[in-house]
Coordinates of C-alpha atoms and ligand atoms in Angstrom, one line a residue:
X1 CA 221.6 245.3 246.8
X2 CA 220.4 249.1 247.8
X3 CA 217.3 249.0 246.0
X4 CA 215.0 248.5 248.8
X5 CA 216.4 252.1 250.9
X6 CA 217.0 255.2 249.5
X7 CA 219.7 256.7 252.0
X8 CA 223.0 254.7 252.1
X9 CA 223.8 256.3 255.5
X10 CA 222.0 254.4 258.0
X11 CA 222.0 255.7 261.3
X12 CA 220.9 252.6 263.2
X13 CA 221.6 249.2 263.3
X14 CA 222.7 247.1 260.7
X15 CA 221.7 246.5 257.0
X16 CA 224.4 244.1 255.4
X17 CA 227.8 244.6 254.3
X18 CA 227.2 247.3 251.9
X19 CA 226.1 249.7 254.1
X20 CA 229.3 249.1 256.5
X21 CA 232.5 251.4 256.2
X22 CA 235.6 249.1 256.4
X23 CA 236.4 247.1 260.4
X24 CA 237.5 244.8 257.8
X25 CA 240.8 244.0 260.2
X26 CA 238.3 244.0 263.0
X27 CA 235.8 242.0 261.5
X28 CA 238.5 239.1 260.9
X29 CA 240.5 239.4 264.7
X30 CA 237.2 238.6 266.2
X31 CA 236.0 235.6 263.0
X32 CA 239.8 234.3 264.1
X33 CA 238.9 234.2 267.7
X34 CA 235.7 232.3 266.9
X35 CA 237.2 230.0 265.0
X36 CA 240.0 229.3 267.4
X37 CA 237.4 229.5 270.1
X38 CA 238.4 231.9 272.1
X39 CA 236.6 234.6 273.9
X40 CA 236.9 238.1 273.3
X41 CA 235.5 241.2 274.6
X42 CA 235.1 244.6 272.9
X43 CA 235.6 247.5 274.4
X44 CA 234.8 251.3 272.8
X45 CA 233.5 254.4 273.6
X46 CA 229.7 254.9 273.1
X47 CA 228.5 255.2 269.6
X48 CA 231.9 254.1 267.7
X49 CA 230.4 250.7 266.5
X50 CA 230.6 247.9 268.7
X51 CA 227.2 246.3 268.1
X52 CA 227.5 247.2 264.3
X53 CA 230.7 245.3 264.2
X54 CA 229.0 242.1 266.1
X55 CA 226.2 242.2 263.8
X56 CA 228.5 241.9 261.0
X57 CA 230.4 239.6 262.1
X58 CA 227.1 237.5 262.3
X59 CA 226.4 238.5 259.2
X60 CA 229.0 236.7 257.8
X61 CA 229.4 233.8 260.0
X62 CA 225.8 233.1 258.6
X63 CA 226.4 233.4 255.5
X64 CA 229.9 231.5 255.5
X65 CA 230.0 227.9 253.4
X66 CA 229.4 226.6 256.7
X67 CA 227.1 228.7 258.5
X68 CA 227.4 229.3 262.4
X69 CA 224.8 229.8 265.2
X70 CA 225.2 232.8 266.3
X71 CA 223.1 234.1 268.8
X72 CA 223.1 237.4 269.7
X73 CA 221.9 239.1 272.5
X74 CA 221.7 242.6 274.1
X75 CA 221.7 242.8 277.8
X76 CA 221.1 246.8 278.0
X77 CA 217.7 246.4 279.0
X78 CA 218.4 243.6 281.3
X79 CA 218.2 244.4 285.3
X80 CA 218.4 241.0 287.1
X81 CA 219.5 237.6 286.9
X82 CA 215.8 236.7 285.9
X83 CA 215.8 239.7 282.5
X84 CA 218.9 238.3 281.3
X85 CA 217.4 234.5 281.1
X86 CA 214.3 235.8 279.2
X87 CA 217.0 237.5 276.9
X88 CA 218.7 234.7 276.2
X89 CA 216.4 232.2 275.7
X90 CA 214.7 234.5 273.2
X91 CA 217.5 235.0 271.6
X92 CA 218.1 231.0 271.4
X93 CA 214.9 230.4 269.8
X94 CA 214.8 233.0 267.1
X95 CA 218.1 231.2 266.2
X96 CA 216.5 227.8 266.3
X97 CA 212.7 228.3 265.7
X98 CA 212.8 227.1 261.9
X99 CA 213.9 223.1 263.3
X100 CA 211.3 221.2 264.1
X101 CA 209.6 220.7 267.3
X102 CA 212.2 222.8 268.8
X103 CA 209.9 225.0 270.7
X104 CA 208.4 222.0 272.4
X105 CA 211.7 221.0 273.1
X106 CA 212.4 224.4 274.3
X107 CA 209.7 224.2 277.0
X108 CA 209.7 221.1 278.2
X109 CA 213.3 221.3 279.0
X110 CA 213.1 224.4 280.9
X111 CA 209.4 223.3 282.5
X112 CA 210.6 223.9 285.4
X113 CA 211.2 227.6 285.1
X114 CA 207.6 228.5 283.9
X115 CA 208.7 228.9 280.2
X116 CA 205.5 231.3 277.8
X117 CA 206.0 232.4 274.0
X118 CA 204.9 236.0 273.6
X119 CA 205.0 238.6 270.7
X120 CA 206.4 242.0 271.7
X121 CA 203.5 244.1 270.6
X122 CA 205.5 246.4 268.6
X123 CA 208.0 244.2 266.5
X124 CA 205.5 241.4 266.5
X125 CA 209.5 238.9 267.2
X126 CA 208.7 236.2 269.9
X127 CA 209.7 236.2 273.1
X128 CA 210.7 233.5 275.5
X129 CA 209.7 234.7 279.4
X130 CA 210.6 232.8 282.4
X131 CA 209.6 232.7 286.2
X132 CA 212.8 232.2 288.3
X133 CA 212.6 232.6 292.0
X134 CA 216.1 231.8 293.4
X135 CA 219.3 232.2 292.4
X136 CA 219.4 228.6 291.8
X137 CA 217.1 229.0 289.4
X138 CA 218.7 231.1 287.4
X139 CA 221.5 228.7 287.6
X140 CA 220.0 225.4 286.2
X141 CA 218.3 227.8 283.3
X142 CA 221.7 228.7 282.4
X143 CA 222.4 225.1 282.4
X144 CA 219.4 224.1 280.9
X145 CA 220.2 226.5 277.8
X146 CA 223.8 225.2 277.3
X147 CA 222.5 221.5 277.4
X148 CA 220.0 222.6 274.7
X149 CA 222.5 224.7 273.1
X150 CA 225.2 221.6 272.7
X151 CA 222.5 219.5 270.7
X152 CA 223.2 222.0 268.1
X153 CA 224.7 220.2 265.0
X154 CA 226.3 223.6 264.0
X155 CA 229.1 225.9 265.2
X156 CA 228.1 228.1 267.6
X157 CA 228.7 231.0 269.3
X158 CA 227.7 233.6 271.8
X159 CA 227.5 237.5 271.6
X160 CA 226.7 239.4 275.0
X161 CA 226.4 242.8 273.9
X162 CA 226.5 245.4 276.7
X163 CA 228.1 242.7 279.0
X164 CA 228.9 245.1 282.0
X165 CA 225.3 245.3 282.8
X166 CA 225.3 242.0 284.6
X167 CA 227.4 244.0 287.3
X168 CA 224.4 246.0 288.0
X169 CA 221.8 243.7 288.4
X170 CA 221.2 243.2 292.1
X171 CA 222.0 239.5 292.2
X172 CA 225.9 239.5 293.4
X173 CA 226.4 235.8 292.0
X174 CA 225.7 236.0 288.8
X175 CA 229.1 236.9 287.7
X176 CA 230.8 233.6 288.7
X177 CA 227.5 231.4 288.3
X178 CA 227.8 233.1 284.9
X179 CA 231.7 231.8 284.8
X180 CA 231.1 228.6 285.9
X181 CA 228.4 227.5 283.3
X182 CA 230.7 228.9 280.5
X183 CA 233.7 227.4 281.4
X184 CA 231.8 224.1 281.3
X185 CA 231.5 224.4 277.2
X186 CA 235.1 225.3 276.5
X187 CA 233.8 224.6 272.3
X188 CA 231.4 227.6 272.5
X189 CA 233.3 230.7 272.0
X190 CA 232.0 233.7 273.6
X191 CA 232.2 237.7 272.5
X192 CA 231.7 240.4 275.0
X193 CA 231.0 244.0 274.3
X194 CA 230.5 247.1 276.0
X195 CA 231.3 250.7 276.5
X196 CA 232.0 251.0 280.3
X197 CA 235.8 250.3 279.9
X198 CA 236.4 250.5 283.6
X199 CA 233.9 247.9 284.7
X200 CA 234.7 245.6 282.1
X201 CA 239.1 246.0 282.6
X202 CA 238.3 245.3 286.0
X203 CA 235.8 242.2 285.4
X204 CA 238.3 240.5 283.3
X205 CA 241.7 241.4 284.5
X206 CA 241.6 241.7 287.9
X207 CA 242.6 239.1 289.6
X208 CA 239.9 237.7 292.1
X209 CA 236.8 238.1 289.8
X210 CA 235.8 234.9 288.1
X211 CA 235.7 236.0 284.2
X212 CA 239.7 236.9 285.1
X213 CA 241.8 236.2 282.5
X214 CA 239.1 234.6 280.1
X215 CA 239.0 236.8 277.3
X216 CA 240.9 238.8 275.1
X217 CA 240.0 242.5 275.1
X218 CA 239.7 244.7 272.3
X219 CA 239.5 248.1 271.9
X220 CA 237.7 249.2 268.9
X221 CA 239.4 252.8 267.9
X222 CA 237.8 255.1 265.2
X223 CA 237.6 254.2 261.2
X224 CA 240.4 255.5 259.2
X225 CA 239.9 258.5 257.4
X226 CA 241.3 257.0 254.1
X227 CA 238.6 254.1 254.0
X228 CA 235.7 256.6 256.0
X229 CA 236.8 259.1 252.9
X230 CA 235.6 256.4 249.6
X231 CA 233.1 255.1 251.6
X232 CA 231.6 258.4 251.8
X233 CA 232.3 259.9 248.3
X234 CA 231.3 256.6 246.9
X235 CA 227.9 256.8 248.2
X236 CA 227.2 260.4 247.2
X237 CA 228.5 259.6 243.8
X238 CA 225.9 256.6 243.4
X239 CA 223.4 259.4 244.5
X240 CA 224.5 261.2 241.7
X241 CA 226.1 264.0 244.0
X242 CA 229.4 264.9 244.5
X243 CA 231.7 266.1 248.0
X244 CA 234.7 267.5 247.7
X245 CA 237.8 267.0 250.4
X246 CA 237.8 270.1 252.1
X247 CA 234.1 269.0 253.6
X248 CA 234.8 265.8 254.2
X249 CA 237.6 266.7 256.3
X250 CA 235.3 269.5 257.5
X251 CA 233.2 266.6 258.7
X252 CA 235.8 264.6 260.6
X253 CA 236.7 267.1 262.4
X254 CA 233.6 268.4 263.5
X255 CA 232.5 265.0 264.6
X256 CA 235.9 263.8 266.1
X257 CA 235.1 261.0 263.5
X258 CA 233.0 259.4 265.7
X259 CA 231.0 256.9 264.0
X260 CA 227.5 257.7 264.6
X261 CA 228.3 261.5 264.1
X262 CA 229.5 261.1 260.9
X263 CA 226.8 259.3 259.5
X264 CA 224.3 261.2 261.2
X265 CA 225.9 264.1 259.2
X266 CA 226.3 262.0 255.9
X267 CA 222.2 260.7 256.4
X268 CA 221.3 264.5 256.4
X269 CA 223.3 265.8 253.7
X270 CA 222.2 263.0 251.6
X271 CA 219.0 263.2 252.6
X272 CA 218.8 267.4 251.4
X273 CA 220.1 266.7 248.1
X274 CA 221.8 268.7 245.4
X275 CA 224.4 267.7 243.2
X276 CA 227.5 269.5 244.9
X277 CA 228.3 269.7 248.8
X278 CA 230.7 272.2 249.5
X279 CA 231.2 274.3 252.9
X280 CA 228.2 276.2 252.7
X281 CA 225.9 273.3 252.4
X282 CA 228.1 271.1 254.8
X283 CA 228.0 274.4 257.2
X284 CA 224.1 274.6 257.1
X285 CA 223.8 270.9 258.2
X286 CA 225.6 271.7 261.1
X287 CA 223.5 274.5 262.3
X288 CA 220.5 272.5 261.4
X289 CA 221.4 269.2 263.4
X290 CA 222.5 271.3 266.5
X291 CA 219.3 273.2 266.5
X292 CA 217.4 270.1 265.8
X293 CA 218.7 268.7 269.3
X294 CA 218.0 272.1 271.1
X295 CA 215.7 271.3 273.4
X296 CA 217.6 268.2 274.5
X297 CA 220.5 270.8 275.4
X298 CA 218.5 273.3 277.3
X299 CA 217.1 270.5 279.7
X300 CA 220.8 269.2 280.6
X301 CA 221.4 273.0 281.1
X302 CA 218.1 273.2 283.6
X303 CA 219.7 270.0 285.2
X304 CA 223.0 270.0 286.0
X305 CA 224.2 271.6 288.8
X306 CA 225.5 275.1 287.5
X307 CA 229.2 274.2 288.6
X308 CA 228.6 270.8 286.5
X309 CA 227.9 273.2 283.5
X310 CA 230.5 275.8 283.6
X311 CA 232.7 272.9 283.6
X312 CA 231.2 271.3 280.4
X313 CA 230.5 274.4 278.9
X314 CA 234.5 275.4 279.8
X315 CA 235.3 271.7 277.8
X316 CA 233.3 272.5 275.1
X317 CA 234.1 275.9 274.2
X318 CA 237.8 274.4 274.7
X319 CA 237.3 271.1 272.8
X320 CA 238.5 269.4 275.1
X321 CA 240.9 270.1 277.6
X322 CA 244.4 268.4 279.2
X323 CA 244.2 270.2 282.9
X324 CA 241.1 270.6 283.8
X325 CA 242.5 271.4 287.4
X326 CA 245.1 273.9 286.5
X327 CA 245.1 277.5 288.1
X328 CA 244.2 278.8 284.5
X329 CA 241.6 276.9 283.3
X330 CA 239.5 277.3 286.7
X331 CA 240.3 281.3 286.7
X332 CA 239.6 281.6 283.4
X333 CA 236.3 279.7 283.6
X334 CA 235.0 280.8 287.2
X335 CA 235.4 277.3 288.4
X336 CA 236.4 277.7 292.1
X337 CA 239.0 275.3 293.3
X338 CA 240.8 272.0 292.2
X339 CA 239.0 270.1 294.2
X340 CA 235.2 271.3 293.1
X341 CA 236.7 270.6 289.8
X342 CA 237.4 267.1 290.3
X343 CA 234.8 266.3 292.0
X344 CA 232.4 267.9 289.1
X345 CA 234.6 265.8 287.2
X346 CA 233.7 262.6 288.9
X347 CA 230.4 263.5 288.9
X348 CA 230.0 264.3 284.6
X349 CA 231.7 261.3 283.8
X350 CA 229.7 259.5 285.9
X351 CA 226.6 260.7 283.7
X352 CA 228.3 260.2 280.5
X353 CA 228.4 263.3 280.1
X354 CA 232.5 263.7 279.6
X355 CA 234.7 261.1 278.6
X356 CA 238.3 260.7 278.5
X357 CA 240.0 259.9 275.2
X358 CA 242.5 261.0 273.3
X359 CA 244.3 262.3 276.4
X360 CA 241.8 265.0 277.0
X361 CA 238.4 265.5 278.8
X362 CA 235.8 265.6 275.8
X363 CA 232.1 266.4 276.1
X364 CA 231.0 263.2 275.0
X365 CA 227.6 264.0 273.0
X366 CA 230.0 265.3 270.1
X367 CA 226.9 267.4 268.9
X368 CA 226.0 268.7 272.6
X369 CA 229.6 269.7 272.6
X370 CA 228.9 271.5 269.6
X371 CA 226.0 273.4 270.1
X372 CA 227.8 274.6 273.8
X373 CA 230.9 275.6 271.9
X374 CA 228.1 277.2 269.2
X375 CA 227.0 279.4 271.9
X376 CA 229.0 279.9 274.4
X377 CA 232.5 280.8 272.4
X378 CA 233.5 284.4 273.0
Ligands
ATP401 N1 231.5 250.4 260.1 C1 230.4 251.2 260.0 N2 230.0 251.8 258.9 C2 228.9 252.6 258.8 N3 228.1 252.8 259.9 C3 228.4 252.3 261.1 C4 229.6 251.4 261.2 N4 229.7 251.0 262.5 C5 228.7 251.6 263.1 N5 227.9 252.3 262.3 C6 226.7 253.1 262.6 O1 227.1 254.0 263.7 C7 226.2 254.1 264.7 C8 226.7 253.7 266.0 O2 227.2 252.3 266.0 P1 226.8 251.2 267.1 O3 225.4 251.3 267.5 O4 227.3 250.0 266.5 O5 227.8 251.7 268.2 P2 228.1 251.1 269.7 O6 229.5 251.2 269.9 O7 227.4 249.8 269.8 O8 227.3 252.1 270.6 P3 226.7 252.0 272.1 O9 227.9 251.9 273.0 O10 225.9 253.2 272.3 O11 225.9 250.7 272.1 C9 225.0 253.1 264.2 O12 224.1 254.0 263.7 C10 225.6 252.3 263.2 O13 224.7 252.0 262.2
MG402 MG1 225.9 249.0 271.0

């Protein structure tokens, strides 16, 4: 059903199934899970497809012969104990708000925490808001939302999408508070997701911190180029246009075959028409999408440090380097000593700004690597 939007390559969020390349092996690890209830937790770089993947997966859970609760939240915006209530509950109630009466259920059961419906003034969804004031507080609303949670005559289950942010808020208990509730309602499954691989390896296997050993991780790699490859020419050809190979590999490379790259590319060439995409075409989107973003580049330029940008620009113009410490690599790019290198390292990957994959240090904006390596390449 692609009547309703004229560009199959959707750049944000999620449609329904026919606008989703493949994860079909994903999608059915993590329905297996649910059904077995177990938890799981899934781990990516930024941009590959975690939250599209969760939203599929509810997607079909909800539209399964028996259909499942799922309710779905996104703890991003979240910074305390109290933020990540309010998210949930919401969440609970968009879920539930077709049963009867179950807003006044809603509120009288939580009474205690100061429970108001609003809109959100842009999206016009309802909102659930509480007042919490201790960390017992947040406590019995986690309670109270299980209890009303387990009158569900439906399976159920939980996605926490962006999970690690809970280790930022400035609450320290609400990581085994957290634990404690969940482990009470061994019959809900729960999914965690999130891109900060570090925080999340260390909240769920080290030994020490309460969510250890709870979950299964999974790390969700890149699409394969055979299934990326039909979904891609498919969609042209239902647009009446055609790409050949040679640009679609063009594409892959360029983009690392990072999800949102590629359809960012796709949405664009789609969007400019014609009936055949060859390099020329497929070359002129590239120029256009890095210039696009321009600005964006100059005022990372303006504020990194300039040692922090020789060393990204060195990455980029490289893409991606092994050694970033050895003797050639910091002659070659005026980068001082090992140790400033490192410790510019540290400091990028803090800001996202370089990851680590694929045994090499990558500029992690794949287009921001490309618009360096666009200019700065001798
Ligand atoms: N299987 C897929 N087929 C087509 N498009 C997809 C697929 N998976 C994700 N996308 C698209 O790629 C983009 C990035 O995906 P998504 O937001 O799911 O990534 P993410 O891993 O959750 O990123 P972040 O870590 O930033 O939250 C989105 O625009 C999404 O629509
Ligand atoms: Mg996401």
């Amino acid at each position: 059903m692609k009547t309703e939007i004229t560009n199959p390559f959707i750049t944000g969020g999620y449609l329904s199934p026919e606008y989703f390349c493949d994860r079909a092996e994903e999608t059915k690890r993590i329905t297996d899970a649910i059904s077995s209830r177990r938890n799981l937790t899934l781990i990516s770089l930024r941009r590959m497809g975690k939250t599209g993947l969760l939203k599929h997966v509810k997607f079909q859970l909800e539209h399964s012969k028996k259909p499942f609760a799922v309710i779905y939240t996104d703890l991003l915006p979240t910074l305390n104990g109290n933020e990540m209530l309010n998210t949930i509950s919401s969440a609970l109630y968009r879920v539930r708000k077709s049963e009867k009466n179950f807003l006044e259920k809603m509120l009288g059961f939580m009474a205690s925490l100061r429970p108001s419906l609003t809109m959100d003034p842009l999206t016009g969804e309802p909102s659930i808001e509480l007042k919490v004031e201790s960390s017992s507080g947040i406590q019995s609303g986690l309670e109270q939302i299980l209890r009303l949670i387990s009158d569900i005559k439906q399976d159920i289950v939980f996605m926490f999408d962006e999970f690690q942010q809970i280790g930022k808020y400035p609450e320290k208990n609400i990581e085994p508070m957290l634990r404690s509730v969940i482990q009470t309602y061994p019959v809900i499954p729960f999914i965690f997701s999130g891109s900060s691989k570090h925080m999340l390896e260390n909240m769920f296997m080290s030994p020490g911190r309460p969510f250890y050993q709870s979950s299964e991780l999974m790390y969700l790699d890149r699409i394969g180029t055979d299934d990326y490859r039909i979904f891609i020419k498919e969609n042209f050809r239902q647009g009446k246009m055609i790409i050949d190979d040679e640009s679609i590999d063009k594409i892959f490379n360029w983009t690392r075959l990072h999800t949102y790259y590629i359809q960012y590319v796709c949405n664009h060439l789609y969007e400019k028409g014609g009936n055949k995409i060859g390099e020329r075409q497929v070359n002129s989107i590239f120029h256009e999408i890095i210039t696009d973003f321009e600005p964006q580049y100059i005022s990372y330029r303006n504020l990194l440090p300039p040692h922090q940008f020789r060393l990204v620009k060195a990455i980029a113009v490289q893409d991606g380097v092994m050694q970033p410490t050895s003797g050639e690599f910091i002659r070659k790019n005026d980068l001082t000593s090992p140790s400033s290198v490192s410790t510019s390292l540290k400091a990028l990957a803090e800001k996202e700004m370089i990851v680590y994959d694929l045994n090499r240090w990558n500029v992690y904006d794949v287009f921001f690597s490309r618009w360096l390596e666009y200019h700065y390449k001798e």
